Tab-separated table of C-alpha atoms and ligand atoms in Angstrom:
chain	number	residue	atom	x	y	z
A	1	MET	CA	0.000	0.000	0.000
A	2	PRO	CA	1.734	3.254	-1.060
A	3	THR	CA	1.931	5.776	1.786
A	4	LYS	CA	1.772	9.553	1.515
A	5	ARG	CA	4.556	11.504	3.199
A	6	TYR	CA	3.787	13.091	6.553
A	7	SER	CA	4.960	16.722	6.548
A	8	ALA	CA	4.062	20.188	7.803
A	9	PHE	CA	2.644	20.841	4.345
A	10	ALA	CA	0.442	17.721	4.580
A	11	ILE	CA	-0.906	18.849	7.978
A	12	ALA	CA	-1.764	22.281	6.533
A	13	ARG	CA	-3.372	20.718	3.443
A	14	GLU	CA	-5.476	18.319	5.521
A	15	ALA	CA	-6.486	21.075	7.932
A	16	LEU	CA	-8.026	22.897	4.963
A	17	ARG	CA	-10.070	19.852	3.918
A	18	HIS	CA	-11.282	18.680	7.318
A	19	HIS	CA	-8.670	15.910	7.517
A	20	ALA	CA	-10.546	13.840	4.961
A	21	GLY	CA	-7.446	12.901	2.976
A	22	TRP	CA	-5.368	10.957	5.508
A	23	ALA	CA	-4.831	7.367	4.348
A	24	ARG	CA	-4.560	4.331	6.646
A	25	ALA	CA	-1.045	4.130	8.052
A	26	TRP	CA	-0.782	0.486	6.993
A	27	GLY	CA	-2.959	-1.816	4.938
A	28	ASN	CA	-5.284	-4.598	5.992
A	29	PRO	CA	-4.631	-7.152	3.246
A	30	VAL	CA	-6.006	-10.645	2.750
A	31	PRO	CA	-3.222	-13.209	3.346
A	32	LYS	CA	-1.550	-14.491	0.179
A	33	SER	CA	-0.998	-18.225	-0.182
A	34	HIS	CA	2.805	-17.836	-0.288
A	35	TYR	CA	5.537	-15.474	0.909
A	36	ASP	CA	9.304	-15.655	0.593
A	37	VAL	CA	9.603	-14.792	4.286
A	38	ILE	CA	7.025	-14.989	7.062
A	39	VAL	CA	7.789	-13.119	10.263
A	40	VAL	CA	5.718	-14.327	13.226
A	41	GLY	CA	5.149	-11.550	15.777
A	42	GLY	CA	4.048	-7.988	15.156
A	43	GLY	CA	6.058	-6.431	17.954
A	44	GLY	CA	8.910	-4.014	17.356
A	45	HIS	CA	11.472	-6.728	16.587
A	46	GLY	CA	9.264	-8.539	14.070
A	47	LEU	CA	8.247	-5.335	12.314
A	48	ALA	CA	11.818	-4.017	12.226
A	49	THR	CA	12.980	-7.357	10.798
A	50	ALA	CA	10.422	-7.108	7.987
A	51	TYR	CA	11.259	-3.440	7.395
A	52	TYR	CA	15.014	-4.014	6.962
A	53	LEU	CA	14.371	-7.133	4.857
A	54	GLY	CA	12.600	-4.876	2.374
A	55	ARG	CA	14.551	-1.667	2.820
A	56	THR	CA	18.129	-2.905	3.158
A	57	PHE	CA	18.130	-6.418	1.722
A	58	GLY	CA	15.605	-6.034	-1.102
A	59	ILE	CA	13.269	-8.861	-0.031
A	60	GLY	CA	9.734	-7.533	-0.396
A	61	ASN	CA	7.532	-10.641	-0.571
A	62	VAL	CA	7.214	-10.709	3.208
A	63	ALA	CA	4.342	-10.981	5.688
A	64	VAL	CA	4.246	-10.143	9.397
A	65	LEU	CA	1.731	-12.340	11.234
A	66	GLU	CA	0.417	-10.987	14.520
A	67	LYS	CA	-2.106	-12.859	16.634
A	68	GLY	CA	-3.490	-9.707	18.236
A	69	TRP	CA	-2.839	-6.084	17.367
A	70	LEU	CA	0.475	-4.454	16.430
A	71	GLY	CA	2.593	-3.650	19.449
A	72	GLY	CA	0.083	-5.317	21.798
A	73	GLY	CA	2.870	-7.442	23.302
A	74	ASN	CA	5.846	-6.082	25.208
A	75	THR	CA	6.554	-3.413	22.602
A	76	GLY	CA	3.517	-1.450	23.791
A	77	ARG	CA	4.016	-2.329	27.459
A	78	ASN	CA	7.548	-1.255	28.285
A	79	THR	CA	9.014	1.772	30.011
A	80	THR	CA	10.823	2.858	26.808
A	81	ILE	CA	14.359	3.183	28.153
A	82	ILE	CA	17.031	3.245	25.457
A	83	ARG	CA	20.705	2.867	26.366
A	84	SER	CA	23.750	0.940	25.182
A	85	ASN	CA	26.032	0.950	28.245
A	86	TYR	CA	26.478	-2.820	28.334
A	87	LEU	CA	29.574	-4.641	29.552
A	88	GLN	CA	30.302	-7.246	26.895
A	89	ASP	CA	31.516	-6.256	23.418
A	90	PRO	CA	28.810	-8.100	21.405
A	91	SER	CA	26.077	-6.479	23.527
A	92	ALA	CA	27.552	-2.991	23.271
A	93	ALA	CA	27.827	-3.440	19.489
A	94	ILE	CA	24.186	-4.359	18.863
A	95	TYR	CA	22.692	-1.976	21.447
A	96	GLU	CA	24.841	0.908	20.187
A	97	LYS	CA	23.846	0.132	16.594
A	98	ALA	CA	20.214	0.300	17.759
A	99	ARG	CA	20.751	3.532	19.702
A	100	THR	CA	22.440	5.091	16.692
A	101	LEU	CA	19.539	4.080	14.440
A	102	TYR	CA	17.106	5.561	16.981
A	103	GLU	CA	18.834	8.945	16.576
A	104	THR	CA	17.451	9.263	13.032
A	105	LEU	CA	14.533	6.820	13.149
A	106	SER	CA	11.864	9.526	12.927
A	107	GLN	CA	13.362	10.778	9.652
A	108	GLU	CA	13.959	7.249	8.371
A	109	LEU	CA	10.370	6.152	9.027
A	110	ASN	CA	8.755	9.569	8.373
A	111	MET	CA	6.985	9.088	11.722
A	112	ASN	CA	7.802	10.945	14.907
A	113	VAL	CA	8.958	8.222	17.305
A	114	MET	CA	9.722	10.934	19.869
A	115	PHE	CA	13.276	9.757	20.543
A	116	SER	CA	14.425	11.841	23.474
A	117	PRO	CA	18.148	11.473	24.225
A	118	ARG	CA	17.752	13.067	27.640
A	119	GLY	CA	20.434	10.942	29.319
A	120	VAL	CA	20.234	7.839	31.508
A	121	MET	CA	22.008	7.494	34.843
A	122	MET	CA	22.454	4.216	36.673
A	123	LEU	CA	23.031	4.884	40.351
A	124	ALA	CA	25.827	3.132	42.216
A	125	GLN	CA	24.562	2.600	45.758
A	126	THR	CA	27.046	0.045	47.079
A	127	GLU	CA	30.825	-0.238	46.764
A	128	HIS	CA	30.327	-3.369	44.702
A	129	GLU	CA	28.004	-1.591	42.281
A	130	LEU	CA	30.392	1.348	42.047
A	131	ARG	CA	33.272	-0.964	41.082
A	132	GLY	CA	31.023	-2.709	38.554
A	133	TYR	CA	30.023	0.555	36.869
A	134	ILE	CA	33.601	1.841	36.756
A	135	ARG	CA	34.455	-1.387	34.934
A	136	THR	CA	31.539	-0.895	32.547
A	137	ALA	CA	32.536	2.736	31.871
A	138	GLN	CA	36.051	1.552	30.997
A	139	ALA	CA	34.680	-1.200	28.751
A	140	ASN	CA	32.396	1.353	27.062
A	141	ALA	CA	35.374	3.633	26.398
A	142	LEU	CA	37.084	0.771	24.551
A	143	GLN	CA	33.872	-0.059	22.663
A	144	GLY	CA	33.338	3.541	21.518
A	145	VAL	CA	30.150	3.909	23.582
A	146	GLU	CA	29.990	7.346	25.189
A	147	THR	CA	29.480	6.938	28.955
A	148	LYS	CA	31.221	8.208	32.050
A	149	MET	CA	31.175	7.935	35.821
A	150	ILE	CA	29.819	10.996	37.584
A	151	PRO	CA	30.107	11.913	41.295
A	152	PRO	CA	27.106	12.395	43.656
A	153	GLU	CA	27.235	16.218	43.276
A	154	ARG	CA	26.715	15.905	39.507
A	155	VAL	CA	23.930	13.374	40.103
A	156	ARG	CA	22.180	15.946	42.308
A	157	GLN	CA	22.636	18.660	39.653
A	158	LEU	CA	21.168	16.479	36.918
A	159	CYS	CA	18.250	15.258	39.037
A	160	PRO	CA	17.494	17.537	41.999
A	161	ILE	CA	14.498	15.450	43.154
A	162	LEU	CA	16.780	12.503	43.900
A	163	ASN	CA	17.593	11.706	47.515
A	164	THR	CA	21.306	10.919	47.399
A	165	ASP	CA	21.705	10.382	51.176
A	166	GLY	CA	19.894	7.207	51.896
A	167	PRO	CA	17.876	6.160	53.918
A	168	ARG	CA	19.299	2.712	53.261
A	169	TYR	CA	21.819	3.268	50.466
A	170	PRO	CA	23.602	6.557	49.722
A	171	VAL	CA	24.389	7.431	46.093
A	172	LEU	CA	28.141	6.934	45.595
A	173	GLY	CA	28.162	7.947	41.939
A	174	ALA	CA	26.460	6.990	38.704
A	175	LEU	CA	27.162	5.588	35.261
A	176	TRP	CA	25.948	8.353	32.944
A	177	GLN	CA	25.133	7.944	29.255
A	178	PRO	CA	24.241	11.388	27.904
A	179	ARG	CA	22.792	10.241	24.526
A	180	ALA	CA	20.632	7.493	26.036
A	181	GLY	CA	16.962	8.237	26.689
A	182	THR	CA	13.448	7.224	25.740
A	183	ALA	CA	11.134	7.000	22.694
A	184	ARG	CA	7.405	6.539	22.183
A	185	HIS	CA	6.980	2.752	22.026
A	186	ASP	CA	3.738	2.578	19.995
A	187	ALA	CA	5.135	4.989	17.439
A	188	VAL	CA	8.142	2.730	16.896
A	189	ALA	CA	5.817	-0.193	16.056
A	190	TRP	CA	3.508	1.999	13.970
A	191	GLY	CA	6.398	3.631	12.123
A	192	TYR	CA	7.947	0.315	11.129
A	193	ALA	CA	4.502	-1.058	10.160
A	194	ARG	CA	3.836	1.965	7.973
A	195	GLY	CA	7.278	1.667	6.399
A	196	CYS	CA	6.656	-2.043	5.693
A	197	SER	CA	3.232	-1.404	4.234
A	198	GLY	CA	4.663	1.302	1.975
A	199	MET	CA	7.056	-1.291	0.513
A	200	GLY	CA	4.237	-3.781	-0.146
A	201	ILE	CA	4.958	-5.978	2.881
A	202	ASP	CA	1.742	-7.492	4.284
A	203	ILE	CA	0.899	-6.744	7.906
A	204	LEU	CA	-1.634	-9.376	8.981
A	205	GLN	CA	-3.234	-8.691	12.362
A	206	ASN	CA	-5.553	-11.158	14.145
A	207	CYS	CA	-3.576	-13.911	12.441
A	208	GLU	CA	-2.331	-16.427	14.997
A	209	VAL	CA	0.170	-19.077	13.981
A	210	THR	CA	-1.135	-22.395	15.282
A	211	ALA	CA	1.287	-24.850	13.638
A	212	ILE	CA	4.543	-24.864	11.680
A	213	ARG	CA	4.753	-27.086	8.619
A	214	GLN	CA	7.997	-28.784	7.625
A	215	LYS	CA	9.271	-31.384	5.205
A	216	GLY	CA	12.621	-33.165	5.275
A	217	GLY	CA	13.941	-30.917	8.043
A	218	GLN	CA	13.032	-27.748	6.115
A	219	VAL	CA	10.274	-25.290	6.976
A	220	THR	CA	7.506	-25.128	4.346
A	221	GLY	CA	4.892	-22.867	5.912
A	222	VAL	CA	2.539	-22.174	8.772
A	223	GLU	CA	-1.052	-22.835	9.724
A	224	THR	CA	-2.839	-19.797	11.029
A	225	SER	CA	-6.232	-18.704	12.264
A	226	ARG	CA	-6.657	-17.188	8.763
A	227	GLY	CA	-5.619	-20.295	6.832
A	228	ALA	CA	-2.434	-22.063	5.768
A	229	ILE	CA	0.407	-20.038	4.189
A	230	THR	CA	3.564	-21.431	2.613
A	231	CYS	CA	6.971	-19.771	2.854
A	232	LYS	CA	10.629	-20.295	2.030
A	233	LYS	CA	11.896	-18.841	5.294
A	234	LEU	CA	10.305	-18.349	8.693
A	235	ALA	CA	11.306	-15.919	11.433
A	236	ILE	CA	10.005	-16.516	14.961
A	237	VAL	CA	10.003	-13.169	16.792
A	238	VAL	CA	7.428	-13.563	19.557
A	239	ALA	CA	9.258	-12.648	22.807
A	240	GLY	CA	7.451	-14.345	25.737
A	241	HIS	CA	5.834	-16.925	23.446
A	242	SER	CA	9.081	-18.074	21.826
A	243	GLY	CA	9.007	-21.397	23.670
A	244	VAL	CA	5.474	-22.062	22.373
A	245	LEU	CA	6.464	-21.418	18.739
A	246	ALA	CA	9.696	-23.407	19.130
A	247	ARG	CA	7.659	-26.375	20.329
A	248	MET	CA	5.529	-26.092	17.165
A	249	ALA	CA	8.750	-26.178	15.131
A	250	GLY	CA	10.018	-29.217	17.056
A	251	PHE	CA	12.875	-27.831	19.142
A	252	ARG	CA	13.354	-26.337	22.610
A	253	LEU	CA	14.757	-22.947	23.563
A	254	PRO	CA	16.693	-22.071	26.738
A	255	VAL	CA	14.253	-19.298	27.697
A	256	GLU	CA	11.829	-18.814	30.564
A	257	SER	CA	8.733	-16.628	30.326
A	258	VAL	CA	7.848	-14.425	33.274
A	259	ALA	CA	5.629	-11.417	33.852
A	260	LEU	CA	7.370	-8.059	34.257
A	261	GLN	CA	5.381	-5.054	35.324
A	262	ALA	CA	5.352	-1.276	35.190
A	263	MET	CA	3.129	1.585	36.299
A	264	VAL	CA	2.559	5.296	35.775
A	265	SER	CA	1.493	8.023	38.168
A	266	GLU	CA	-0.964	10.814	37.616
A	267	PRO	CA	0.588	13.585	35.474
A	268	VAL	CA	2.527	16.354	37.204
A	269	LYS	CA	4.476	19.400	36.043
A	270	PRO	CA	7.974	18.736	34.647
A	271	CYS	CA	10.256	17.761	37.533
A	272	MET	CA	12.765	15.363	36.016
A	273	ASN	CA	14.463	15.513	32.618
A	274	VAL	CA	16.711	12.455	32.854
A	275	VAL	CA	16.079	8.726	33.305
A	276	VAL	CA	17.232	7.342	36.650
A	277	MET	CA	17.793	3.675	37.397
A	278	ALA	CA	18.393	2.613	40.997
A	279	ASN	CA	19.164	-1.048	40.675
A	280	THR	CA	20.156	-1.811	44.263
A	281	VAL	CA	16.742	-0.859	45.637
A	282	HIS	CA	15.267	-1.763	42.237
A	283	GLY	CA	13.301	1.159	41.067
A	284	TYR	CA	13.671	3.318	37.990
A	285	MET	CA	11.786	6.292	36.757
A	286	SER	CA	11.429	8.862	34.002
A	287	GLN	CA	8.810	11.483	33.206
A	288	SER	CA	6.698	11.134	30.095
A	289	ASP	CA	5.868	14.049	27.826
A	290	LYS	CA	2.358	13.983	29.321
A	291	GLY	CA	3.854	14.474	32.789
A	292	GLU	CA	3.231	10.992	34.167
A	293	MET	CA	6.068	9.429	36.148
A	294	VAL	CA	6.879	6.172	34.324
A	295	ILE	CA	8.000	3.536	36.792
A	296	GLY	CA	9.499	0.134	36.118
A	297	GLY	CA	8.650	-2.716	38.433
A	298	GLY	CA	10.004	-6.185	39.059
A	299	ALA	CA	9.801	-9.516	37.267
A	300	ASP	CA	7.934	-12.418	38.838
A	301	GLY	CA	10.130	-15.076	40.364
A	302	PHE	CA	8.175	-17.893	38.695
A	303	ASN	CA	7.280	-18.709	35.100
A	304	ASN	CA	3.884	-17.541	33.903
A	305	TYR	CA	1.959	-15.992	30.994
A	306	THR	CA	-0.365	-13.663	32.900
A	307	GLN	CA	0.536	-10.206	31.430
A	308	ARG	CA	-0.248	-8.802	34.890
A	309	GLY	CA	2.476	-9.392	37.494
A	310	SER	CA	2.366	-10.185	41.209
A	311	PHE	CA	0.944	-7.687	43.695
A	312	HIS	CA	3.918	-7.698	46.050
A	313	HIS	CA	6.106	-6.171	43.292
A	314	ILE	CA	3.906	-3.089	43.251
A	315	GLU	CA	4.580	-2.523	46.936
A	316	GLU	CA	8.314	-3.218	46.599
A	317	THR	CA	8.656	-0.902	43.602
A	318	VAL	CA	6.748	1.932	45.221
A	319	ARG	CA	8.846	1.530	48.390
A	320	ALA	CA	12.088	1.719	46.363
A	321	LEU	CA	10.868	4.778	44.456
A	322	CYS	CA	9.663	6.657	47.554
A	323	GLU	CA	13.043	6.112	49.164
A	324	THR	CA	14.885	7.320	46.052
A	325	PHE	CA	12.529	10.188	45.153
A	326	PRO	CA	10.752	11.238	48.389
A	327	ILE	CA	8.680	13.917	46.604
A	328	ILE	CA	6.626	11.285	44.798
A	329	SER	CA	5.281	9.758	48.005
A	330	ARG	CA	1.950	11.577	47.672
A	331	LEU	CA	1.402	10.878	43.967
A	332	LYS	CA	-1.481	8.658	42.946
A	333	MET	CA	-0.748	5.743	40.654
A	334	LEU	CA	-2.836	5.852	37.503
A	335	ARG	CA	-2.219	2.531	35.797
A	336	GLN	CA	-0.305	-0.718	36.312
A	337	TRP	CA	0.261	-3.462	33.739
A	338	GLY	CA	2.484	-6.386	32.850
A	339	GLY	CA	4.106	-8.060	29.865
A	340	ILE	CA	5.551	-11.525	29.333
A	341	VAL	CA	9.304	-11.314	28.941
A	342	ASP	CA	11.595	-14.053	27.648
A	343	MET	CA	14.635	-14.546	29.862
A	344	THR	CA	17.806	-16.438	28.948
A	345	GLY	CA	20.354	-17.681	31.486
A	346	ASP	CA	23.014	-15.141	30.492
A	347	ARG	CA	20.445	-12.337	30.049
A	348	SER	CA	21.511	-11.868	26.430
A	349	PRO	CA	19.314	-12.335	23.369
A	350	ILE	CA	19.147	-15.190	20.878
A	351	ILE	CA	19.435	-14.230	17.192
A	352	SER	CA	20.011	-17.546	15.550
A	353	LYS	CA	19.474	-20.231	13.007
A	354	THR	CA	17.561	-23.182	14.463
A	355	PRO	CA	17.597	-26.979	14.072
A	356	LEU	CA	14.796	-26.565	11.495
A	357	GLY	CA	16.141	-25.499	8.106
A	358	GLY	CA	14.964	-22.074	6.938
A	359	CYS	CA	13.643	-21.206	10.408
A	360	PHE	CA	15.290	-18.393	12.368
A	361	VAL	CA	14.627	-17.157	15.871
A	362	ASN	CA	14.997	-13.802	17.570
A	363	CYS	CA	14.123	-13.758	21.276
A	364	GLY	CA	15.546	-13.626	24.785
A	365	TRP	CA	15.585	-9.840	25.016
A	366	GLY	CA	13.988	-10.259	28.420
A	367	THR	CA	13.437	-7.061	30.338
A	368	GLY	CA	15.438	-4.872	27.960
A	369	GLY	CA	14.617	-5.356	24.296
A	370	PHE	CA	12.790	-2.155	23.413
A	371	LYS	CA	16.074	-0.291	23.143
A	372	SER	CA	17.455	-2.836	20.697
A	373	ILE	CA	14.573	-2.950	18.205
A	374	PRO	CA	16.292	-1.207	15.247
A	375	GLY	CA	19.625	-3.022	15.689
A	376	SER	CA	17.993	-6.382	16.306
A	377	GLY	CA	15.671	-6.041	13.298
A	378	TRP	CA	18.639	-5.071	11.132
A	379	ALA	CA	20.786	-8.020	12.310
A	380	MET	CA	17.885	-10.475	11.982
A	381	ALA	CA	17.077	-9.287	8.457
A	382	GLN	CA	20.730	-9.666	7.483
A	383	MET	CA	20.783	-13.233	8.824
A	384	ILE	CA	17.560	-14.181	7.003
A	385	ALA	CA	18.751	-12.628	3.735
A	386	ARG	CA	22.183	-14.303	3.816
A	387	GLY	CA	21.205	-17.498	5.608
A	388	GLU	CA	24.049	-16.937	8.087
A	389	PRO	CA	24.407	-14.520	11.016
A	390	GLY	CA	26.387	-11.372	10.306
A	391	PRO	CA	28.876	-9.783	12.745
A	392	LEU	CA	26.179	-8.220	14.964
A	393	ALA	CA	24.335	-11.515	15.505
A	394	ALA	CA	27.267	-13.932	15.437
A	395	GLU	CA	27.775	-14.155	19.210
A	396	PHE	CA	24.067	-14.566	19.975
A	397	GLY	CA	23.575	-17.999	18.401
A	398	LEU	CA	21.836	-20.871	20.165
A	399	GLU	CA	25.029	-22.931	20.118
A	400	ARG	CA	26.542	-20.715	22.839
A	401	PHE	CA	24.391	-22.481	25.456
A	402	ARG	CA	25.743	-25.862	24.361
A	403	GLU	CA	29.320	-24.620	24.194
A	404	GLY	CA	29.219	-22.613	27.443
A	405	ARG	CA	30.167	-19.431	25.566
A	406	PHE	CA	27.811	-17.077	27.385
A	407	VAL	CA	27.507	-13.341	26.780
A	408	ASP	CA	27.003	-12.643	30.458
A	409	GLU	CA	24.974	-9.486	30.986
A	410	SER	CA	23.179	-10.574	34.140
A	411	VAL	CA	24.319	-7.439	35.954
A	412	ALA	CA	23.249	-5.117	33.130
A	413	ALA	CA	19.925	-6.738	32.369
A	414	GLY	CA	18.991	-8.983	35.289
A	415	VAL	CA	16.728	-6.471	36.957
A	416	ALA	CA	17.082	-3.264	35.004
A	417	HIS	CA	15.913	-2.177	31.612
B	501	FAD	C1	6.843	-3.832	31.926
B	501	FAD	C2	7.976	-3.886	30.937
B	501	FAD	C3	8.935	-2.887	30.936
B	501	FAD	C4	9.983	-2.925	30.008
B	501	FAD	N1	10.849	-1.871	29.972
B	501	FAD	C5	11.801	-1.832	29.013
B	501	FAD	C6	12.623	-0.677	28.886
B	501	FAD	O1	12.477	0.314	29.597
B	501	FAD	N2	13.585	-0.678	27.918
B	501	FAD	C7	13.775	-1.756	27.095
B	501	FAD	O2	14.681	-1.714	26.280
B	501	FAD	N3	12.972	-2.848	27.173
B	501	FAD	C8	11.990	-2.920	28.101
B	501	FAD	N4	11.152	-4.001	28.186
B	501	FAD	C9	11.384	-5.149	27.278
B	501	FAD	C10	10.812	-4.897	25.893
B	501	FAD	O3	9.502	-4.425	25.983
B	501	FAD	C11	10.834	-6.189	25.078
B	501	FAD	O4	12.108	-6.788	25.130
B	501	FAD	C12	10.513	-5.913	23.621
B	501	FAD	O5	9.386	-5.100	23.492
B	501	FAD	C13	10.287	-7.214	22.890
B	501	FAD	O6	9.770	-6.910	21.614
B	501	FAD	P1	9.306	-8.070	20.670
B	501	FAD	O7	8.928	-7.455	19.389
B	501	FAD	O8	10.335	-9.128	20.667
B	501	FAD	O9	8.078	-8.705	21.445
B	501	FAD	P2	6.562	-8.268	21.569
B	501	FAD	O10	6.383	-6.807	21.478
B	501	FAD	O11	6.035	-8.953	22.786
B	501	FAD	O12	5.932	-8.881	20.255
B	501	FAD	C14	5.738	-10.264	20.066
B	501	FAD	C15	4.402	-10.429	19.374
B	501	FAD	O13	4.244	-11.789	19.001
B	501	FAD	C16	2.854	-12.048	19.007
B	501	FAD	N5	2.627	-13.486	19.031
B	501	FAD	C17	2.855	-14.362	20.037
B	501	FAD	N6	2.488	-15.612	19.663
B	501	FAD	C18	2.029	-15.521	18.393
B	501	FAD	C19	1.487	-16.460	17.468
B	501	FAD	N7	1.340	-17.752	17.786
B	501	FAD	N8	1.102	-16.018	16.242
B	501	FAD	C20	1.239	-14.707	15.895
B	501	FAD	N9	1.727	-13.776	16.747
B	501	FAD	C21	2.120	-14.177	17.975
B	501	FAD	C22	2.372	-11.335	20.272
B	501	FAD	O14	0.988	-11.087	20.226
B	501	FAD	C23	3.214	-10.079	20.271
B	501	FAD	O15	2.547	-8.959	19.728
B	501	FAD	C24	10.095	-4.006	29.091
B	501	FAD	C25	9.129	-5.017	29.103
B	501	FAD	C26	8.068	-4.951	29.988
B	501	FAD	C27	7.024	-6.036	29.966
């Protein structure tokens, strides 16, 4: 479906004709019987994969199959933090690629994704954490990722509402990434979907994959709630449901699915223009453009698919936030929700070929995959197009779990986002 460019001129033109000329942002096609590539999962990673398949690798006969609505999974449920201050080289490479793509994503997609590089600080509140962040800052310097350690005085300057003196843990410093920040999560999904649709890629909502067809160890297609579709290549990009799809394909994945939750307060006047993560007490917060305080909660300690999260995490998160930002203690909470995240043992993603020929998987982003959407989609598209992982994906293959070659990011991604 060809899309018209969004521009100031288009807004003026439509204002003059009562906004009657806006087209649908993406089409609502009937499924074809065959595609070169089927991407299962209409979250950010699936949509970005399809987008770069068409845009960068020239593969346009592609469909994205989504069982619900676009971005209705974790992509529309996260707290939108974007950063790339990871410890291990392969992680820093893919997250920095993603962060760099975010810088110009609004122009690339002709959709305002509201990328706001306001800066992210990760508080060091124990000696151990301080040593860990100094190590990360040094690793980042070698990786070409711009971060630095800042002292408590600078933390106070950047975020005056922060209580740096306790009551349990004083702030000893922070790892500061000035070009990290946030973006509007729905807009990222919508922008990629619109870009895909403009290239003739089919976005099929309400289309649940119920079985994966194969012959002689090679994928041949899928069965869906809208009928059977054949394909040459299949990409499984379904986050918390990766294990379910892998079972359909006949293999197992080393991922666990748990609910992770978040909440927002009532809107207040601007009081905080950075993102703060306090991982020792486990609370993190930013302020949305609407004024709501966006608060990240904890992950359940048991596997489940509830998209809700346990009640005790609400209390623990609020306690951590009140201790870190005392001025929010009288705010009312407006909404709370959960998403099903896919956790690997080393807290790093899987971007990999699978035991089934022609079937690729992208999952395991756990609590922190919003920030990686552009880089992950790019690396996944490259792997599908070439049949082999490129440099960005090479270290994230499934074989690392068999070979004990982990990309250990449990400190960077175990609790924080
Ligand atoms: C509360 C919360 C806070 C978070 N905060 C952050 C953060 O601040 N920063 C950050 O970087 N990350 C964060 N994350 C993680 C981030 O949201 C995810 O890693 C990321 O959105 C995963 O995107 P995805 O496209 O892989 O998955 P999803 O967006 O979940 O998309 C997968 C899609 O697959 C579909 N699907 C499943 N099964 C089928 C099927 N059988 N057939 C067809 N479709 C199917 C689902 O409906 C879903 O829409 C957070 C997550 C949560 C839950």
